[in-house]
PDB file of C-alpha atoms in Angstrom:
ATOM      1  CA  MET A1495     -72.493 -15.896   8.561  1.00 50.00           C
ATOM      2  CA  LYS A1496     -69.126 -17.942   8.235  1.00 58.00           C
ATOM      3  CA  ARG A1497     -70.837 -19.921   5.346  1.00 59.00           C
ATOM      4  CA  PHE A1498     -70.997 -16.976   3.188  1.00 54.00           C
ATOM      5  CA  PRO A1499     -67.296 -16.143   2.626  1.00 59.00           C
ATOM      6  CA  VAL A1500     -66.617 -19.919   2.020  1.00 54.00           C
ATOM      7  CA  ILE A1501     -69.463 -19.946  -0.556  1.00 59.00           C
ATOM      8  CA  LEU A1502     -68.023 -16.749  -2.281  1.00 51.00           C
ATOM      9  CA  LEU A1503     -64.592 -18.362  -2.343  1.00 53.00           C
ATOM     10  CA  LEU A1504     -65.927 -21.495  -3.856  1.00 55.00           C
ATOM     11  CA  ALA A1505     -67.857 -19.557  -6.468  1.00 58.00           C
ATOM     12  CA  ALA A1506     -64.658 -17.580  -7.248  1.00 57.00           C
ATOM     13  CA  ILE A1507     -62.604 -20.813  -7.912  1.00 65.00           C
ATOM     14  CA  ALA A1508     -65.353 -22.342  -9.925  1.00 57.00           C
ATOM     15  CA  ALA A1509     -65.700 -19.081 -12.023  1.00 52.00           C
ATOM     16  CA  GLY A1510     -61.994 -19.104 -12.502  1.00 50.00           C
ATOM     17  CA  GLY A1511     -61.842 -22.699 -13.396  1.00 50.00           C
ATOM     18  CA  LEU A1512     -64.393 -21.891 -16.099  1.00 45.00           C
ATOM     19  CA  GLY A1513     -62.613 -18.973 -17.304  1.00 45.00           C
ATOM     20  CA  LEU A1514     -59.611 -21.252 -17.861  1.00 45.00           C
ATOM     21  CA  LEU A1515     -61.386 -23.866 -19.617  1.00 47.00           C
ATOM     22  CA  GLY A1516     -62.662 -21.309 -22.050  1.00 53.00           C
ATOM     23  CA  CYS A1517     -59.414 -19.987 -23.105  1.00 65.00           C
ATOM     24  CA  GLY A1518     -57.575 -21.353 -26.110  1.00 74.00           C
ATOM     25  CA  ASP A1519     -53.948 -22.225 -26.417  1.00 84.00           C
ATOM     26  CA  ASP A1520     -52.334 -19.373 -28.442  1.00 84.00           C
ATOM     27  CA  LYS A1521     -49.556 -21.830 -29.587  1.00 87.00           C
ATOM     28  CA  ASP A1522     -52.176 -23.991 -31.397  1.00 92.00           C
ATOM     29  CA  PRO A1523     -52.746 -22.858 -34.972  1.00 93.00           C
ATOM     30  CA  MET A1524     -56.358 -23.694 -34.942  1.00 94.00           C
ATOM     31  CA  TYR A1525     -56.972 -21.370 -32.193  1.00 96.00           C
ATOM     32  CA  TRP A1526     -55.758 -18.604 -34.528  1.00 95.00           C
ATOM     33  CA  VAL A1527     -57.725 -19.859 -37.340  1.00 94.00           C
ATOM     34  CA  ASP A1528     -60.845 -19.432 -35.349  1.00 94.00           C
ATOM     35  CA  LYS A1529     -59.539 -15.871 -34.324  1.00 94.00           C
ATOM     36  CA  MET A1530     -59.597 -14.877 -37.874  1.00 92.00           C
ATOM     37  CA  TYR A1531     -63.376 -14.890 -38.022  1.00 93.00           C
ATOM     38  CA  ASP A1532     -63.580 -12.191 -35.107  1.00 92.00           C
ATOM     39  CA  ARG A1533     -63.008  -8.961 -36.966  1.00 90.00           C
ATOM     40  CA  PRO A1534     -60.967  -7.127 -34.408  1.00 92.00           C
ATOM     41  CA  GLU A1535     -58.592 -10.071 -33.941  1.00 94.00           C
ATOM     42  CA  ARG A1536     -58.212 -10.949 -37.522  1.00 94.00           C
ATOM     43  CA  GLU A1537     -54.961  -8.860 -38.366  1.00 94.00           C
ATOM     44  CA  GLN A1538     -53.340 -10.302 -35.086  1.00 95.00           C
ATOM     45  CA  ALA A1539     -54.410 -13.735 -35.992  1.00 95.00           C
ATOM     46  CA  LEU A1540     -52.960 -13.653 -39.400  1.00 95.00           C
ATOM     47  CA  LYS A1541     -49.722 -12.321 -38.135  1.00 95.00           C
ATOM     48  CA  ARG A1542     -49.532 -14.954 -35.628  1.00 96.00           C
ATOM     49  CA  LEU A1543     -50.251 -17.754 -37.994  1.00 95.00           C
ATOM     50  CA  SER A1544     -47.507 -16.113 -40.454  1.00 94.00           C
ATOM     51  CA  GLU A1545     -45.008 -16.113 -37.698  1.00 95.00           C
ATOM     52  CA  MET A1546     -45.685 -19.800 -36.585  1.00 95.00           C
ATOM     53  CA  PHE A1547     -45.136 -20.863 -39.955  1.00 95.00           C
ATOM     54  CA  SER A1548     -42.016 -18.867 -40.504  1.00 94.00           C
ATOM     55  CA  THR A1549     -40.557 -19.987 -37.275  1.00 95.00           C
ATOM     56  CA  LEU A1550     -41.081 -23.671 -37.964  1.00 94.00           C
ATOM     57  CA  ARG A1551     -39.496 -23.337 -41.457  1.00 93.00           C
ATOM     58  CA  GLN A1552     -36.544 -21.654 -40.028  1.00 94.00           C
ATOM     59  CA  ASN A1553     -36.301 -24.545 -37.440  1.00 94.00           C
ATOM     60  CA  ASN A1554     -36.275 -26.881 -40.418  1.00 93.00           C
ATOM     61  CA  ASN A1555     -33.649 -25.162 -42.522  1.00 91.00           C
ATOM     62  CA  GLN A1556     -36.266 -23.372 -44.816  1.00 90.00           C
ATOM     63  CA  ASP A1557     -37.417 -26.733 -45.993  1.00 89.00           C
ATOM     64  CA  ASN A1558     -40.989 -26.604 -47.088  1.00 86.00           C
ATOM     65  CA  ASN A1559     -41.075 -30.537 -47.261  1.00 88.00           C
ATOM     66  CA  ALA A1560     -40.020 -31.124 -43.807  1.00 91.00           C
ATOM     67  CA  PRO A1561     -42.643 -33.126 -42.093  1.00 93.00           C
ATOM     68  CA  PRO A1562     -43.465 -30.648 -39.214  1.00 93.00           C
ATOM     69  CA  VAL A1563     -43.677 -27.842 -41.938  1.00 93.00           C
ATOM     70  CA  ARG A1564     -46.013 -29.838 -44.205  1.00 93.00           C
ATOM     71  CA  GLU A1565     -48.136 -30.857 -41.168  1.00 94.00           C
ATOM     72  CA  LEU A1566     -48.853 -27.281 -40.189  1.00 94.00           C
ATOM     73  CA  ALA A1567     -49.383 -26.246 -43.803  1.00 93.00           C
ATOM     74  CA  ALA A1568     -51.790 -28.864 -44.321  1.00 92.00           C
ATOM     75  CA  LYS A1569     -53.720 -28.126 -41.239  1.00 94.00           C
ATOM     76  CA  ILE A1570     -54.183 -24.450 -41.670  1.00 94.00           C
ATOM     77  CA  ALA A1571     -54.335 -24.168 -45.625  1.00 93.00           C
ATOM     78  CA  GLN A1572     -57.803 -25.261 -46.052  1.00 94.00           C
ATOM     79  CA  PRO A1573     -59.239 -22.941 -43.312  1.00 94.00           C
ATOM     80  CA  LEU A1574     -57.278 -19.930 -44.927  1.00 94.00           C
ATOM     81  CA  GLY A1575     -58.542 -20.642 -48.248  1.00 92.00           C
ATOM     82  CA  GLU A1576     -62.201 -20.461 -46.874  1.00 93.00           C
ATOM     83  CA  ALA A1577     -61.299 -17.287 -45.160  1.00 93.00           C
ATOM     84  CA  PHE A1578     -60.062 -15.789 -48.412  1.00 92.00           C
ATOM     85  CA  LYS A1579     -63.343 -16.628 -50.028  1.00 89.00           C
ATOM     86  CA  ALA A1580     -65.394 -15.334 -47.094  1.00 91.00           C
ATOM     87  CA  PHE A1581     -63.784 -12.063 -46.519  1.00 91.00           C
ATOM     88  CA  LYS A1582     -64.525 -10.504 -49.808  1.00 86.00           C
ATOM     89  CA  ARG A1583     -64.708  -6.957 -48.472  1.00 87.00           C
ATOM     90  CA  ASP A1584     -61.632  -7.190 -46.472  1.00 89.00           C
ATOM     91  CA  ARG A1585     -59.038  -6.257 -49.101  1.00 86.00           C
ATOM     92  CA  ILE A1586     -56.093  -5.928 -46.932  1.00 90.00           C
ATOM     93  CA  ASN A1587     -56.436  -9.042 -45.253  1.00 92.00           C
ATOM     94  CA  ARG A1588     -57.446 -11.028 -48.047  1.00 91.00           C
ATOM     95  CA  LEU A1589     -54.007 -10.081 -49.505  1.00 92.00           C
ATOM     96  CA  GLU A1590     -52.260 -11.221 -46.315  1.00 94.00           C
ATOM     97  CA  ILE A1591     -54.206 -14.511 -46.540  1.00 93.00           C
ATOM     98  CA  ILE A1592     -53.272 -15.035 -50.086  1.00 92.00           C
ATOM     99  CA  LYS A1593     -49.688 -14.468 -49.404  1.00 93.00           C
ATOM    100  CA  LEU A1594     -49.658 -16.700 -46.516  1.00 93.00           C
ATOM    101  CA  LEU A1595     -51.265 -19.510 -48.829  1.00 92.00           C
ATOM    102  CA  ALA A1596     -48.673 -18.757 -51.464  1.00 91.00           C
ATOM    103  CA  THR A1597     -45.910 -19.387 -48.845  1.00 90.00           C
ATOM    104  CA  LEU A1598     -47.525 -22.654 -47.507  1.00 90.00           C
ATOM    105  CA  ASN A1599     -46.932 -24.223 -50.931  1.00 85.00           C
ATOM    106  CA  GLU A1600     -49.842 -26.528 -50.529  1.00 86.00           C
ATOM    107  CA  PRO A1601     -51.225 -27.886 -53.812  1.00 82.00           C
ATOM    108  CA  LYS A1602     -54.701 -28.583 -52.283  1.00 85.00           C
ATOM    109  CA  VAL A1603     -55.507 -24.710 -52.494  1.00 86.00           C
ATOM    110  CA  ASN A1604     -54.734 -24.072 -55.787  1.00 86.00           C
ATOM    111  CA  ASN A1605     -58.431 -23.427 -56.694  1.00 86.00           C
ATOM    112  CA  TYR A1606     -58.275 -20.257 -54.376  1.00 88.00           C
ATOM    113  CA  PHE A1607     -55.512 -18.779 -56.437  1.00 87.00           C
ATOM    114  CA  LEU A1608     -57.896 -19.442 -59.552  1.00 85.00           C
ATOM    115  CA  GLU A1609     -60.524 -17.617 -57.700  1.00 84.00           C
ATOM    116  CA  GLY A1610     -58.066 -14.761 -56.982  1.00 84.00           C
ATOM    117  CA  LEU A1611     -57.571 -14.620 -60.945  1.00 82.00           C
ATOM    118  CA  ASP A1612     -61.129 -13.863 -61.332  1.00 80.00           C
ATOM    119  CA  VAL A1613     -61.475 -10.204 -62.285  1.00 66.00           C
ATOM    120  CA  ASP A1614     -65.261 -10.312 -61.362  1.00 66.00           C
ATOM    121  CA  VAL A1615     -64.485 -11.236 -57.804  1.00 68.00           C
ATOM    122  CA  THR A1616     -61.102  -9.709 -57.300  1.00 70.00           C
ATOM    123  CA  LYS A1617     -60.634  -5.943 -57.339  1.00 75.00           C
ATOM    124  CA  GLU A1618     -57.239  -5.699 -55.997  1.00 80.00           C
ATOM    125  CA  GLN A1619     -54.480  -5.839 -58.358  1.00 86.00           C
ATOM    126  CA  ALA A1620     -51.937  -7.080 -55.681  1.00 88.00           C
ATOM    127  CA  ILE A1621     -54.061 -10.161 -54.968  1.00 87.00           C
ATOM    128  CA  PHE A1622     -54.227 -10.863 -58.703  1.00 86.00           C
ATOM    129  CA  ILE A1623     -50.543 -10.643 -59.056  1.00 89.00           C
ATOM    130  CA  VAL A1624     -49.819 -12.825 -56.090  1.00 90.00           C
ATOM    131  CA  CYS A1625     -52.287 -15.541 -57.475  1.00 88.00           C
ATOM    132  CA  ALA A1626     -50.831 -15.449 -60.919  1.00 89.00           C
ATOM    133  CA  GLN A1627     -47.171 -15.678 -59.743  1.00 89.00           C
ATOM    134  CA  THR A1628     -48.121 -18.687 -57.457  1.00 88.00           C
ATOM    135  CA  LEU A1629     -49.915 -20.430 -60.262  1.00 87.00           C
ATOM    136  CA  ALA A1630     -47.051 -19.775 -62.667  1.00 88.00           C
ATOM    137  CA  GLY A1631     -44.414 -21.358 -60.119  1.00 84.00           C
ATOM    138  CA  THR A1632     -46.634 -24.278 -59.548  1.00 76.00           C
ATOM    139  CA  PHE A1633     -46.948 -24.708 -63.350  1.00 70.00           C
ATOM    140  CA  VAL A1634     -42.987 -24.544 -63.632  1.00 68.00           C
ATOM    141  CA  GLN A1635     -42.545 -27.115 -60.732  1.00 65.00           C
ATOM    142  CA  GLN A1636     -44.967 -29.400 -62.736  1.00 63.00           C
ATOM    143  CA  ALA A1637     -43.309 -28.984 -65.800  1.00 65.00           C
ATOM    144  CA  SER A1638     -39.912 -29.482 -64.221  1.00 64.00           C
ATOM    145  CA  ALA A1639     -41.139 -32.729 -62.716  1.00 59.00           C
ATOM    146  CA  PHE A1640     -42.577 -33.914 -66.165  1.00 59.00           C
ATOM    147  CA  SER A1641     -39.264 -33.119 -67.625  1.00 64.00           C
ATOM    148  CA  GLN A1642     -37.323 -35.092 -65.179  1.00 61.00           C
ATOM    149  CA  MET A1643     -39.657 -37.944 -65.947  1.00 58.00           C
ATOM    150  CA  SER A1644     -39.209 -37.833 -69.422  1.00 58.00           C
ATOM    151  CA  ARG A1645     -35.479 -37.936 -69.072  1.00 60.00           C
ATOM    152  CA  VAL A1646     -35.824 -41.260 -67.003  1.00 54.00           C
ATOM    153  CA  VAL A1647     -37.864 -42.483 -70.046  1.00 53.00           C
ATOM    154  CA  SER A1648     -35.634 -41.208 -72.997  1.00 51.00           C
ATOM    155  CA  PRO A1649     -32.765 -43.534 -72.621  1.00 51.00           C
ATOM    156  CA  ARG A1650     -35.050 -46.542 -73.203  1.00 50.00           C
ATOM    157  CA  ARG A1651     -36.128 -44.789 -76.408  1.00 49.00           C
ATOM    158  CA  SER A1652     -32.668 -44.217 -77.510  1.00 47.00           C
ATOM    159  CA  VAL A1653     -31.628 -47.766 -77.106  1.00 48.00           C
ATOM    160  CA  ALA A1654     -34.775 -48.820 -78.968  1.00 47.00           C
ATOM    161  CA  ALA A1655     -34.283 -46.334 -81.721  1.00 49.00           C
ATOM    162  CA  PRO A1656     -31.226 -48.195 -83.513  1.00 52.00           C
ATOM    163  CA  ARG A1657     -33.211 -51.560 -83.345  1.00 50.00           C
ATOM    164  CA  LEU A1658     -35.966 -49.769 -85.139  1.00 49.00           C
ATOM    165  CA  ARG A1659     -33.431 -48.506 -87.758  1.00 52.00           C
ATOM    166  CA  ARG A1660     -31.886 -51.895 -88.225  1.00 56.00           C
ATOM    167  CA  SER A1661     -35.084 -53.537 -89.095  1.00 54.00           C
ATOM    168  CA  GLY A1662     -35.595 -51.183 -91.912  1.00 54.00           C
ATOM    169  CA  SER A1663     -38.944 -49.724 -90.397  1.00 52.00           C
ATOM    170  CA  VAL A1664     -37.523 -46.107 -90.001  1.00 48.00           C
TER     171      VAL A1664
END
């Protein structure tokens, strides 16, 4: 008779221990990425991922290129893009996902913005606008980088141009 309560106590401890092993760390972004695929948890998961990224950016003086910010963006960008593709019927959360992807500024996921511009797939005007603005911003950044690179090259051309004129070839 005395063994029965002891066995119950041990079973309760074991069950509690198993329950603790099954719980995820809510500070881990991948925990919330997994929660996105559970429909009732999706909005909370997206909100939490967005908060995590915003907080990390604030702690790094709004610098998207700070190593911790880049690390988090690299970790969650691809799964968010895959979720954007998978949740075609969930227009509201697709919009939140694409906005978060735009905030991450991760170049590896530009193909999801291209998919957002496909009028056969995207019926939501707001998604189309976010995708177009993000790709336009990416294009402007690349053009600016190219312009800066050409400025570095242009002084050499200006030095070489007078030599060409002297030789009579121009």
